[in-house]
Tab-separated table of C-alpha atoms in Angstrom:
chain	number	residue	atom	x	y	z
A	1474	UNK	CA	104.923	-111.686	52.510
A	1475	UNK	CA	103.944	-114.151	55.423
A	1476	UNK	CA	104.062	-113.509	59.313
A	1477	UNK	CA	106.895	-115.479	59.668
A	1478	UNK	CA	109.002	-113.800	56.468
A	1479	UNK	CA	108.062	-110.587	58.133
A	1480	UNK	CA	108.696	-111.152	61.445
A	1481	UNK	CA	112.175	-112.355	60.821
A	1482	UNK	CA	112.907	-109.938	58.045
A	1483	UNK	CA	112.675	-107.041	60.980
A	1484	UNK	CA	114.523	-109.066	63.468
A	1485	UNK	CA	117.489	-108.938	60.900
A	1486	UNK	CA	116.590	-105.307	60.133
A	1487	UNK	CA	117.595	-104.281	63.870
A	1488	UNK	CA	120.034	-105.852	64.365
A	1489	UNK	CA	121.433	-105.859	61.173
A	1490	UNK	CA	123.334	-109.485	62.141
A	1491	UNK	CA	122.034	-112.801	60.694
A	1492	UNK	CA	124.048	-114.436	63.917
A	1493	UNK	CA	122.413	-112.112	66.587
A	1494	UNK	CA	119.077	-112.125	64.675
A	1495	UNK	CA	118.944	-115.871	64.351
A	1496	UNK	CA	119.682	-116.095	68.398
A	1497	UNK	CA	116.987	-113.916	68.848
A	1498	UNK	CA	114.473	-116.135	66.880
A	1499	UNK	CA	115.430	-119.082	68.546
A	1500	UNK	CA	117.012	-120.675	64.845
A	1501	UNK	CA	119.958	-121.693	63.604
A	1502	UNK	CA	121.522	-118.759	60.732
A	1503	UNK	CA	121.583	-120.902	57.423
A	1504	UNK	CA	117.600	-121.406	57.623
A	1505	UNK	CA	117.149	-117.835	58.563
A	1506	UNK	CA	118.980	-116.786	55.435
A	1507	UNK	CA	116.971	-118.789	53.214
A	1508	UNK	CA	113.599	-117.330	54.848
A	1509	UNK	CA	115.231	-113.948	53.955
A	1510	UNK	CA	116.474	-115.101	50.306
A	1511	UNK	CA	112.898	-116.593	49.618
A	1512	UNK	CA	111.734	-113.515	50.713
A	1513	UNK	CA	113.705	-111.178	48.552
A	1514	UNK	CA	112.696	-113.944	45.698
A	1515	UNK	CA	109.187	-113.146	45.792
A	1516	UNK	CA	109.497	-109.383	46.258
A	1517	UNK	CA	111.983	-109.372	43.025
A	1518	UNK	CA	114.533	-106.762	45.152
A	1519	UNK	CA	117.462	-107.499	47.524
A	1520	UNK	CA	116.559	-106.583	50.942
A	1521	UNK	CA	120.183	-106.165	52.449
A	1522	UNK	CA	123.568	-105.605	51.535
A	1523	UNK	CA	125.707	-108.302	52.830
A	1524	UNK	CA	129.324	-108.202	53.318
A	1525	UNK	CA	131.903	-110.729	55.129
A	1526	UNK	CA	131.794	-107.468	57.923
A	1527	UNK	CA	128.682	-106.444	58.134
A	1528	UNK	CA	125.193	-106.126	56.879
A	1529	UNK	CA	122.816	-103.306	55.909
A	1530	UNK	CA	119.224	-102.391	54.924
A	1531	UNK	CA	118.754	-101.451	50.869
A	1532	UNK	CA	116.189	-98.609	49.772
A	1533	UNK	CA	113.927	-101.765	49.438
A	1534	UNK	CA	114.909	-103.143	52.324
A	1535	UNK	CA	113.991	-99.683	54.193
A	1536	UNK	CA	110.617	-99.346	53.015
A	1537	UNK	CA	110.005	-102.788	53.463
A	1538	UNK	CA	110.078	-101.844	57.661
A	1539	UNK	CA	107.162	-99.766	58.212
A	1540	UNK	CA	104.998	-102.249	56.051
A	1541	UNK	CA	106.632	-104.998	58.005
A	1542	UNK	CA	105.571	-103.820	61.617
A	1543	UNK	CA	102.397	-103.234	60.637
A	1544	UNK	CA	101.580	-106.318	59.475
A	1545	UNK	CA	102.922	-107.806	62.524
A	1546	UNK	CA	100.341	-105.277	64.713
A	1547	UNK	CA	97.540	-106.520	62.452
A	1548	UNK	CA	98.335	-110.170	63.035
A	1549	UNK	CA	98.568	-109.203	67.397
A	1550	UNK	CA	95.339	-107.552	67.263
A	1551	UNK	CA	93.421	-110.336	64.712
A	1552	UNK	CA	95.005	-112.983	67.399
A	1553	UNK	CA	94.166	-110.883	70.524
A	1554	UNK	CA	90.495	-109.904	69.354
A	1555	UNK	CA	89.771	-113.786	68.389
A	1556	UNK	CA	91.076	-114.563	72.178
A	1557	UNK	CA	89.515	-112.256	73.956
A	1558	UNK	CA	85.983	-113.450	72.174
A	1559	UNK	CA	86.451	-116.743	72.664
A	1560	UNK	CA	86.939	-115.829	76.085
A	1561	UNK	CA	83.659	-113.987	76.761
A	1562	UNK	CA	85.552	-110.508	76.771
A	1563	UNK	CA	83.907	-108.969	73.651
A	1564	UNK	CA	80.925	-109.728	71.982
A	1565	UNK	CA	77.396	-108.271	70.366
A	1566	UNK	CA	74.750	-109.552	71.813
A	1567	UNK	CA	71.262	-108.830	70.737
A	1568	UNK	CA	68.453	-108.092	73.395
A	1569	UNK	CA	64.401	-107.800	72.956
A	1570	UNK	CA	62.066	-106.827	75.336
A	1571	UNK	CA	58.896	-104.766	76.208
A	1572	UNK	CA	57.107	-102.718	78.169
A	1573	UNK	CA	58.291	-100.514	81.021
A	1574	UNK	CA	58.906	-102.995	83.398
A	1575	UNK	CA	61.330	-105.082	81.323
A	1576	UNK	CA	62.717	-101.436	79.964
A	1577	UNK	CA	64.033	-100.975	83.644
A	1578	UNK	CA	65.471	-104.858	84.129
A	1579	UNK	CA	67.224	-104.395	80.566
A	1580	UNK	CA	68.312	-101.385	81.415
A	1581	UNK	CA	70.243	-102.571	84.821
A	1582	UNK	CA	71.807	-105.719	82.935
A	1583	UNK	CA	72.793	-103.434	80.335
A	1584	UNK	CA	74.582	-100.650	82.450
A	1585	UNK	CA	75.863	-103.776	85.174
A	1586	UNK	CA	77.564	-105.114	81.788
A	1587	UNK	CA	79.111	-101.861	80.638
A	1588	UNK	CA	80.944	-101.669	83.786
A	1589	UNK	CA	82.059	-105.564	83.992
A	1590	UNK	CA	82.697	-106.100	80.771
A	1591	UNK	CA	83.351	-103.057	78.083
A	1592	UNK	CA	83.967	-105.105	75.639
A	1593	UNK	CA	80.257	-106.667	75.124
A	1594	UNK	CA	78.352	-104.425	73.525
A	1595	UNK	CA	74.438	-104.758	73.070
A	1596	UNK	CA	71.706	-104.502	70.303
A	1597	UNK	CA	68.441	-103.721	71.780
A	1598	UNK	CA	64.844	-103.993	70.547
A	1599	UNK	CA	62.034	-103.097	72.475
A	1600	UNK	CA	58.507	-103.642	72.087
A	1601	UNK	CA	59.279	-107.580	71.270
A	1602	UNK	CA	56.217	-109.682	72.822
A	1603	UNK	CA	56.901	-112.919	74.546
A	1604	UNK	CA	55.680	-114.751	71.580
A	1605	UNK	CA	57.969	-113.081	69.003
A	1606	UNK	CA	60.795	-113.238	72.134
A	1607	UNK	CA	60.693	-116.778	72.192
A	1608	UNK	CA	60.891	-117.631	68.268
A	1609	UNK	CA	63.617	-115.305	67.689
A	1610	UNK	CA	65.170	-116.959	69.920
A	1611	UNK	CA	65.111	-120.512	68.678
A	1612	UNK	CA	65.853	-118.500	65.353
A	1613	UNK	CA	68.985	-117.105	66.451
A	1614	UNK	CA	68.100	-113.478	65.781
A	1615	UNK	CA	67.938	-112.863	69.488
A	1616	UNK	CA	70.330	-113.921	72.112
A	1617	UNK	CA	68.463	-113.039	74.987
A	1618	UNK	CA	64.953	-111.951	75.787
A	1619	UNK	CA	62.834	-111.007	78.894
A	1620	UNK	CA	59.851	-112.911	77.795
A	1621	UNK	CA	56.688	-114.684	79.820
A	1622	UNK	CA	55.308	-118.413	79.142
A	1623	UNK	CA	53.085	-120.892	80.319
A	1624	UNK	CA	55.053	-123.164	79.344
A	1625	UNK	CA	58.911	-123.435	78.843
A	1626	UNK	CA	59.285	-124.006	75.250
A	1627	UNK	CA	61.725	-126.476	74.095
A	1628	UNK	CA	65.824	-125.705	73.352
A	1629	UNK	CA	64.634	-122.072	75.590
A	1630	UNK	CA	65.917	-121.831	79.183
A	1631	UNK	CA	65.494	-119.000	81.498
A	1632	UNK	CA	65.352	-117.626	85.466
A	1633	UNK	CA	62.436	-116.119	87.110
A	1634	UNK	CA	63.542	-112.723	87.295
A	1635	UNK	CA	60.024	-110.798	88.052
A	1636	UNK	CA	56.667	-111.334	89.826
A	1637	UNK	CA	53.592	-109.128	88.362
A	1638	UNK	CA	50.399	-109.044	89.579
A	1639	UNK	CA	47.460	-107.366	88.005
A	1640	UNK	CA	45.565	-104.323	89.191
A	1641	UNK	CA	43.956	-101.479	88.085
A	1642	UNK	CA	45.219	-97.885	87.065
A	1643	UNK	CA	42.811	-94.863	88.163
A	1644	UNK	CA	42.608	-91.668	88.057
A	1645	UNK	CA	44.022	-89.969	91.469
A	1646	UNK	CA	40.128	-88.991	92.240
A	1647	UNK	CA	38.182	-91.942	91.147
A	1648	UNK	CA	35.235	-93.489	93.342
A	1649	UNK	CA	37.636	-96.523	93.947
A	1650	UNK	CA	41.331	-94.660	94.032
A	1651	UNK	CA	40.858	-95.361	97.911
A	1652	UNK	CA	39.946	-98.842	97.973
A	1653	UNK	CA	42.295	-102.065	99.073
A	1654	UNK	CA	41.453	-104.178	95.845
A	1655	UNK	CA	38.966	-104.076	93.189
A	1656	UNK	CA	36.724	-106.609	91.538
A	1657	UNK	CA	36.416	-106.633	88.038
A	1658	UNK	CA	33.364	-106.447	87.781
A	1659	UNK	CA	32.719	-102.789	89.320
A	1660	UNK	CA	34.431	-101.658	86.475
A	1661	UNK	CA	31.692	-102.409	83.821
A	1662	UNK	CA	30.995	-98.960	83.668
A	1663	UNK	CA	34.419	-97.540	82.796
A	1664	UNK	CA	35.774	-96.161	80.271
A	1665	UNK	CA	38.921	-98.306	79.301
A	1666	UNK	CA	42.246	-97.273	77.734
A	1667	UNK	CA	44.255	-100.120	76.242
A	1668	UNK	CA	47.284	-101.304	74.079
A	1669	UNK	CA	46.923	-102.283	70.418
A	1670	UNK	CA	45.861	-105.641	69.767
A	1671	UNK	CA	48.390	-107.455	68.999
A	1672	UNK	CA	48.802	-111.503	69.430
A	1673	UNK	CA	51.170	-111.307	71.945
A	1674	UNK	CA	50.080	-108.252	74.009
A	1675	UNK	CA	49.435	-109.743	77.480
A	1676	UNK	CA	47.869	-106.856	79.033
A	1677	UNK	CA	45.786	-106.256	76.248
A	1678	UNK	CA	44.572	-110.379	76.189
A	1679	UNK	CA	44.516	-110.098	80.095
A	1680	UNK	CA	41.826	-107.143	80.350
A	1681	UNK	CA	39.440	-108.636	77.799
A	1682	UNK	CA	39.494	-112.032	79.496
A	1683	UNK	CA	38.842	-110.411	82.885
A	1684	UNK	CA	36.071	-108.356	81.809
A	1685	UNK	CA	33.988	-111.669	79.571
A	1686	UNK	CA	34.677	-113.763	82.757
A	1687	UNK	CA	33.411	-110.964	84.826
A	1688	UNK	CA	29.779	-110.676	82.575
A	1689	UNK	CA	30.923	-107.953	80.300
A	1690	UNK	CA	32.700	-106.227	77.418
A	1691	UNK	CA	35.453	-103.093	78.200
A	1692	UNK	CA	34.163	-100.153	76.449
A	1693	UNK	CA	37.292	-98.966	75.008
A	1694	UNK	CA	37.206	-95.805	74.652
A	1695	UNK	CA	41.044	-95.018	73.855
A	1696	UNK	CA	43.608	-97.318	72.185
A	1697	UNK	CA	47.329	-95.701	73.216
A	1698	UNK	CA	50.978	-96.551	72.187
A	1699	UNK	CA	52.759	-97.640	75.350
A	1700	UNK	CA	52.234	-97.533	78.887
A	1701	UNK	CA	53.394	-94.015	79.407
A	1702	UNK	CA	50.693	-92.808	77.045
A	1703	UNK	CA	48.188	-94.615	79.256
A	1704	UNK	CA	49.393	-93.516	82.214
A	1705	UNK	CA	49.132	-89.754	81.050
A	1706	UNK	CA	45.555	-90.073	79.595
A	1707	UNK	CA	44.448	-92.132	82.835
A	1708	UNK	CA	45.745	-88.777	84.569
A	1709	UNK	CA	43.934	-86.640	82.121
A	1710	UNK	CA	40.823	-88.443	83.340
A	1711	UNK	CA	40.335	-90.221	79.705
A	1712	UNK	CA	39.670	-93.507	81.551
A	1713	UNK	CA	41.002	-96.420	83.330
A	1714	UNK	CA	43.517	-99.346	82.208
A	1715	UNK	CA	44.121	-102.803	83.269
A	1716	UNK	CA	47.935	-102.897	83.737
A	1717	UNK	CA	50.497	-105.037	85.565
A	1718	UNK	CA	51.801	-103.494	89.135
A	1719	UNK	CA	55.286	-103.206	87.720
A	1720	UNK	CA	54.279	-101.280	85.370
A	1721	UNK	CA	52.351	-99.162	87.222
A	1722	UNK	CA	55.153	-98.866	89.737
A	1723	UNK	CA	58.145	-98.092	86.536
A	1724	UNK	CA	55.166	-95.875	84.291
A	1725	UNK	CA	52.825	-94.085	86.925
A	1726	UNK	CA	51.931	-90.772	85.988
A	1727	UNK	CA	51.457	-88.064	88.451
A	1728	UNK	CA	47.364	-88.017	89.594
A	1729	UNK	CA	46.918	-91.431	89.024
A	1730	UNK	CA	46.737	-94.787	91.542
A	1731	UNK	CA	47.075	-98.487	91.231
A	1732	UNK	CA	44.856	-101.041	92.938
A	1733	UNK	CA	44.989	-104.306	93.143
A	1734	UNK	CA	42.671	-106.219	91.395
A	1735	UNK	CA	40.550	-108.923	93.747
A	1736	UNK	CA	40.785	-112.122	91.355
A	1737	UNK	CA	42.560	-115.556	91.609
A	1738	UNK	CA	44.688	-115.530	88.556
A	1739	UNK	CA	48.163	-116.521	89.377
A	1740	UNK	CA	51.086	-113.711	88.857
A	1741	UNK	CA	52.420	-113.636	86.070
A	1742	UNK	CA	56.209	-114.357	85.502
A	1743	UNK	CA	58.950	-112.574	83.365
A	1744	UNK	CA	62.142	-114.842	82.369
A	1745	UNK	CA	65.318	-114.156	81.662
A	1746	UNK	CA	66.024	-116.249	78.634
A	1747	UNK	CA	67.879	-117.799	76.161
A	1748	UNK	CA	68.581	-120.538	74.020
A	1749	UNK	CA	70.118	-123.449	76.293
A	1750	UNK	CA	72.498	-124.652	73.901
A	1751	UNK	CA	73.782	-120.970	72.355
A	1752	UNK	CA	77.516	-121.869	72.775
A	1753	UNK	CA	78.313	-117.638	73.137
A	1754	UNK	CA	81.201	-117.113	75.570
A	1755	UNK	CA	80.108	-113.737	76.113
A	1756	UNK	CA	76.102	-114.293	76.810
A	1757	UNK	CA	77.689	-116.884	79.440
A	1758	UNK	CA	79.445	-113.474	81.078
A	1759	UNK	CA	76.656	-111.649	80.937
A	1760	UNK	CA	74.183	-114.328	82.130
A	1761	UNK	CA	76.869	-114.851	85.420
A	1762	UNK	CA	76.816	-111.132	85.698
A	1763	UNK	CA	72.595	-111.251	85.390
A	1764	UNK	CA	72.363	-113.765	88.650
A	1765	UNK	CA	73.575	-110.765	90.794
A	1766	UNK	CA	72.000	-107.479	89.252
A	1767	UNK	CA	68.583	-109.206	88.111
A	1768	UNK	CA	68.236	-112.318	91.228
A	1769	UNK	CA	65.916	-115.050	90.937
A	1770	UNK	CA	62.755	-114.352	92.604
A	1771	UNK	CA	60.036	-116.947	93.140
């Protein structure tokens, strides 16, 4: 049975009057009747009794309703659904990101877009390092990432969405908890706490740079998870970390302190970003929505 077959088929069903049903349609009555005659054709049953006086449903033609209106639903919700995507209504968008500063960004866009739009729904991944970010990206596994570059990789576009700067996490009652800023190298003598290494781990690549352009190694005397793990082992008095101040400000652990680090590195910038050409209605919602809830900064 198609749309149309069905669709007239109930129309005639109410009101049981090819003349009223055909008005109704917006046809004339003869090709009416043959939609209902083809109809009954391929379904092998008669659907109606007709008489000169008046017309009514069969057995067949009864259970044929039910089946009928459904079908019709089906057809209003595959129509609506395919709308309201193409619209930038509803949508699944998927969303990487790491570390506790991006955590609390993704976080906001994500709750922002739940209220503005209940239809978009997102997959998130954390723990995805700018490197990885950016090719899933251009791969298409990723819609959108909060990712940092040095340079803006090609087909990738994105907004400036935070400012980090680097300094370093103490213990609440270390020698230099009190101090303005820090130069690296009066911490040659610490005992570090780090990340994994892992290609794409900024912090990580960021600490052993500072510490070889500052005449040493980092004795490393705990590798942890995550940033919370840090923080709470920099409280237990384990050591000292490296870190970003976001981080410090999202992660920071009760008994410890973050001070800047005295060095002439530029800040480092996370990006909002996705693929420049990703033809999504709904990222386009979502990336509107993102210009209020996550501003450009810079």
């Amino acid at each position: 049975m198609e749309i149309q077959q069905a669709r007239a088929f109930l129309v005639v069903a109410e009101e049981l009057h090819f003349g009223r049903a055909a008005e109704r349609l917006g046809v004339l009555q003869p090709p009416l009747s043959r939609t209902i005659r083809s109809l009954e054709d391929s379904l092998g049953v008669s659907l109606f009794h007709r008489t000169t006086r008046s017309v009514r449903l069969t057995p067949a033609g009864e259970a044929l309703v039910e089946p009928a209106r459904k079908m019709l639903e089906i057809q209003h919700l595959a129509v609506d659904s395919v709308q309201r995507a193409a619209t930038g209504e509803t949508g699944r968008l998927s969303f990487g990101f790491a570390r506790s500063s991006s955590r609390a960004l993704a976080a906001t866009l994500v709750a922002a877009s739940r209220g503005a739009h209940p239809g978009i729904t997102f997959g998130l991944e954390s723990n995805v390092f700018a490197e990885e970010g950016l090719e899933r990206l251009v791969d298409g596994s990723l819609d959108l990432a909060l990712v940092r570059w040095a340079q803006q990789p090609p087909g990738v576009t994105g907004r400036a969405v935070m400012i980090e700067r680097l300094c370093a996490a103490l213990p609440e009652g270390h020698r230099l908890a009190g101090r303005s800023s820090i130069r690296v190298e009066e911490l040659a003598e610490e005992d570090f706490i780090t990340l994994p290494a892992h290609p794409s781990s900024t912090l990580r690549e960021n600490t052993m740079r500072l510490c070889r352009e500052a005449g040493f190694s980092p004795r490393v005397a705990q590798i942890a998870p995550d940033s919370q793990t840090i923080g709470a082992l920099i409280a237990a008095g384990l050591g000292i970390s490296i870190t970003f101040d976001s981080v410090s400000a999202n992660a920071r652990e009760a008994g410890t302190v973050a001070v800047p680090l005295d060095i002439a590195d530029d800040p480092s910038i996370l990006y909002l970003a996705h693929l420049s050409d990703h033809g999504k209605a709904s990222l386009d919602a979502v990336l509107i929505l993102a210009e209020a809830v996550l501003p450009t900064v810079g």
